[in-house]
XYZ file of N, CA and C in Angstrom:
324
model
N 115.979 200.714 47.903
C 115.804 199.298 47.650
C 117.118 198.747 47.092
N 117.627 197.700 47.693
C 118.913 197.152 47.242
C 118.715 195.923 46.366
N 119.679 195.692 45.493
C 119.613 194.564 44.568
C 119.815 193.231 45.293
N 120.455 193.253 46.461
C 120.743 192.014 47.183
C 119.482 191.230 47.534
N 118.343 191.886 47.640
C 117.117 191.154 47.980
C 116.682 190.216 46.859
N 117.216 190.407 45.641
C 116.895 189.542 44.503
C 117.898 188.398 44.320
N 118.975 188.396 45.094
C 119.998 187.363 44.951
C 119.439 185.986 45.292
N 119.914 184.969 44.558
C 119.589 183.583 44.874
C 120.897 182.806 45.007
N 120.829 181.611 45.581
C 122.009 180.762 45.694
C 122.395 180.255 44.307
N 123.661 180.348 43.981
C 124.186 179.823 42.725
C 125.630 179.385 42.958
N 126.291 178.941 41.908
C 127.642 178.395 42.045
C 128.591 179.107 41.098
N 129.728 179.518 41.636
C 130.820 180.077 40.842
C 131.820 178.943 40.631
N 131.971 178.499 39.393
C 132.915 177.418 39.076
C 134.228 178.081 38.655
N 135.198 178.097 39.573
C 136.486 178.752 39.364
C 137.409 177.815 38.600
N 137.940 178.295 37.463
C 138.855 177.468 36.665
C 140.160 177.291 37.429
N 140.547 176.015 37.656
C 141.749 175.733 38.446
C 142.892 175.177 37.614
N 142.642 174.769 36.396
C 143.725 174.226 35.577
C 143.195 173.355 34.466
N 144.100 172.523 33.936
C 143.734 171.602 32.863
C 144.335 170.244 33.153
N 143.587 169.214 32.822
C 144.065 167.833 32.889
C 143.951 167.232 31.502
N 144.611 166.102 31.299
C 144.485 165.408 30.025
C 143.673 164.140 30.216
N 142.762 163.919 29.276
C 141.980 162.686 29.305
C 142.843 161.543 28.789
N 142.326 160.328 28.862
C 143.068 159.166 28.375
C 143.332 159.246 26.879
N 142.501 160.006 26.160
C 142.720 160.166 24.717
C 143.656 161.330 24.400
N 144.181 162.002 25.446
C 145.113 163.097 25.238
C 144.453 164.453 25.070
N 143.147 164.492 25.212
C 142.397 165.740 25.071
C 142.517 166.562 26.352
N 142.675 167.881 26.221
C 142.787 168.769 27.368
C 141.401 169.046 27.957
N 141.276 168.866 29.275
C 140.009 169.071 29.974
C 140.226 170.105 31.072
N 139.408 171.174 31.073
C 139.499 172.190 32.118
C 138.951 171.625 33.423
N 139.568 172.014 34.538
C 139.096 171.589 35.846
C 138.609 172.823 36.613
N 137.613 172.613 37.449
C 136.986 173.708 38.183
C 136.818 173.343 39.654
N 136.786 174.370 40.498
C 136.417 174.237 41.898
C 135.122 175.000 42.090
N 134.129 174.379 42.695
C 132.832 175.023 42.899
C 132.830 175.833 44.191
N 132.389 177.091 44.080
C 132.302 177.998 45.220
C 130.861 178.511 45.293
N 130.163 178.301 46.416
C 128.792 178.810 46.518
C 128.806 180.339 46.638
N 127.934 180.998 45.868
C 127.789 182.451 45.937
C 126.298 182.774 45.854
N 125.990 184.038 45.991
C 124.628 184.531 45.771
C 124.705 185.582 44.683
N 123.730 185.558 43.776
C 123.754 186.510 42.685
C 122.397 186.634 42.020
N 122.339 187.524 41.030
C 121.097 187.804 40.311
C 121.412 187.991 38.827
N 120.723 187.232 37.976
C 120.868 187.396 36.527
C 119.857 188.434 36.079
N 120.365 189.509 35.492
C 119.508 190.612 35.077
C 119.128 190.540 33.612
N 119.081 191.692 32.984
C 118.555 191.820 31.630
C 119.443 191.176 30.573
N 118.792 190.786 29.485
C 119.466 190.186 28.327
C 119.863 191.300 27.371
N 121.054 191.168 26.790
C 121.556 192.137 25.824
C 121.903 191.383 24.542
N 121.240 191.723 23.451
C 121.506 191.103 22.147
C 122.272 192.090 21.284
N 123.425 191.642 20.764
C 124.262 192.507 19.940
C 124.533 191.802 18.614
N 124.205 192.441 17.489
C 124.517 191.828 16.197
C 126.030 191.789 15.975
N 126.542 190.644 15.540
C 127.970 190.488 15.240
C 128.114 189.671 13.957
N 129.288 189.756 13.360
C 129.594 188.959 12.174
C 130.633 187.919 12.571
N 130.310 186.635 12.367
C 131.210 185.529 12.680
C 131.396 184.708 11.411
N 132.629 184.563 10.982
C 132.951 183.799 9.771
C 132.139 184.294 8.573
N 131.979 185.614 8.498
C 131.281 186.204 7.365
C 129.770 186.114 7.427
N 129.224 185.624 8.511
C 127.765 185.471 8.659
C 127.261 186.353 9.794
N 126.091 186.957 9.609
C 125.466 187.748 10.662
C 124.866 186.825 11.712
N 125.080 187.165 12.971
C 124.507 186.401 14.069
C 124.279 187.352 15.244
N 123.734 186.832 16.315
C 123.447 187.629 17.508
C 124.281 187.085 18.672
N 124.996 187.978 19.345
C 125.736 187.630 20.554
C 124.854 188.026 21.736
N 124.388 187.043 22.502
C 123.501 187.300 23.626
C 124.269 187.183 24.927
N 124.233 188.241 25.716
C 124.847 188.259 27.042
C 123.801 188.694 28.049
N 124.077 188.441 29.319
C 123.203 188.844 30.401
C 124.030 189.612 31.429
N 123.392 190.552 32.110
C 124.030 191.202 33.245
C 123.885 190.275 34.450
N 124.946 190.154 35.241
C 124.912 189.336 36.451
C 125.468 190.175 37.586
N 124.758 190.198 38.698
C 125.149 190.997 39.859
C 125.452 190.069 41.026
N 126.504 190.385 41.773
C 126.894 189.578 42.928
C 127.723 190.429 43.882
N 127.780 190.009 45.144
C 128.649 190.692 46.100
C 130.072 190.144 46.034
N 130.289 189.108 45.232
C 131.612 188.539 45.008
C 132.299 189.300 43.881
N 133.587 189.618 44.040
C 134.313 190.391 43.035
C 135.398 189.596 42.321
N 135.675 188.363 42.746
C 136.840 187.634 42.231
C 136.516 186.771 41.010
N 135.816 187.334 40.035
C 135.502 186.628 38.800
C 136.605 186.850 37.779
N 136.851 185.822 36.955
C 137.850 185.920 35.890
C 137.247 185.358 34.608
N 137.710 185.862 33.463
C 137.266 185.306 32.187
C 137.555 183.810 32.165
N 136.601 183.033 31.678
C 136.763 181.579 31.619
C 136.128 180.849 32.783
N 135.842 181.563 33.885
C 135.108 180.943 34.990
C 133.663 180.751 34.560
N 132.938 179.934 35.304
C 131.546 179.651 34.988
C 130.652 180.024 36.159
N 129.382 180.326 35.844
C 128.346 180.553 36.843
C 127.234 179.551 36.548
N 126.812 178.801 37.562
C 125.649 177.923 37.422
C 124.506 178.623 38.134
N 123.498 179.030 37.355
C 122.382 179.826 37.857
C 121.080 179.146 37.445
N 120.293 178.736 38.411
C 119.028 178.034 38.183
C 119.193 176.860 37.219
N 120.269 176.082 37.382
C 120.498 174.883 36.593
C 121.102 175.118 35.218
N 121.291 176.362 34.819
C 121.900 176.704 33.530
C 123.333 177.168 33.763
N 124.219 176.886 32.793
C 125.625 177.257 32.919
C 125.925 178.456 32.032
N 126.626 179.424 32.604
C 126.993 180.649 31.917
C 128.499 180.866 32.046
N 129.110 181.382 30.995
C 130.537 181.703 31.005
C 130.700 183.191 31.263
N 131.668 183.545 32.072
C 131.943 184.948 32.341
C 132.568 185.565 31.097
N 131.983 186.677 30.648
C 132.403 187.295 29.389
C 132.841 188.738 29.595
N 133.432 189.023 30.720
C 133.903 190.375 30.998
C 134.412 190.468 32.419
N 135.099 191.520 32.692
C 135.644 191.726 34.037
C 134.584 192.381 34.928
N 134.619 192.109 36.251
C 133.641 192.710 37.155
C 133.785 194.232 37.203
N 132.642 194.905 37.288
C 132.633 196.364 37.399
C 131.948 196.752 38.699
N 132.579 197.626 39.449
C 132.050 198.137 40.705
C 131.109 199.297 40.359
N 129.883 198.961 39.931
C 128.996 199.962 39.345
C 128.524 201.026 40.328
N 128.320 200.682 41.574
C 127.847 201.656 42.554
C 129.011 202.378 43.236
N 130.242 201.936 42.983
C 131.446 202.498 43.601
C 131.379 202.509 45.123
N 130.660 201.525 45.678
C 130.570 201.398 47.133
C 131.114 200.059 47.607
N 131.654 199.261 46.692
C 132.278 197.973 46.999
C 131.348 196.960 47.654
N 130.028 197.062 47.423
C 129.136 196.059 47.993
C 128.552 195.119 46.945
N 128.640 195.457 45.656
C 128.256 194.509 44.612
C 128.928 194.896 43.304
N 129.006 193.923 42.403
C 129.598 194.182 41.099
C 128.664 193.676 40.008
N 128.919 194.139 38.787
C 128.179 193.686 37.608
C 129.185 193.062 36.661
N 128.844 191.890 36.122
C 129.650 191.272 35.072
C 128.710 190.823 33.965
N 129.266 190.577 32.805
C 128.481 190.043 31.702
C 128.752 188.547 31.584
N 127.678 187.786 31.362
C 127.778 186.334 31.233
C 127.106 185.901 29.941
N 127.542 184.757 29.429
C 127.002 184.201 28.176
C 126.621 182.755 28.432
N 125.396 182.381 28.053
C 124.927 181.009 28.264
C 125.709 180.058 27.376
N 126.114 178.919 27.946
C 126.812 177.892 27.177
C 126.132 176.547 27.403
N 126.278 175.677 26.443
C 125.648 174.356 26.496
C 126.732 173.278 26.560
N 126.376 172.126 27.108
C 127.250 170.965 27.076
C 128.397 170.990 28.060
N 128.323 171.808 29.117
C 129.374 171.860 30.126
C 128.790 171.343 31.416
N 129.528 170.432 32.065
C 129.048 169.905 33.355
C 129.960 170.312 34.463
């Protein structure tokens, strides 16, 4: 049984650069690329941020696309996720990869 049967249509938002707004604020620009993928299990890891305990939540994401980079985004079922790791060729057969993604809010 292959994981590809669970893939759905989603969007890989590839970071293409930065522009400046009229107020001088730097704004990242993206190019949308249609891909197919599957968001897998959630991983919660306790971390300390600014001296406070918190939870870093990431998800496994599988796709046949390998050209992901840190800072790119994935739009999956209407939610936006940031790529939080480099792609791994887990099956060593070059037909799919696994990356870690983190849900983010307020990005269009």
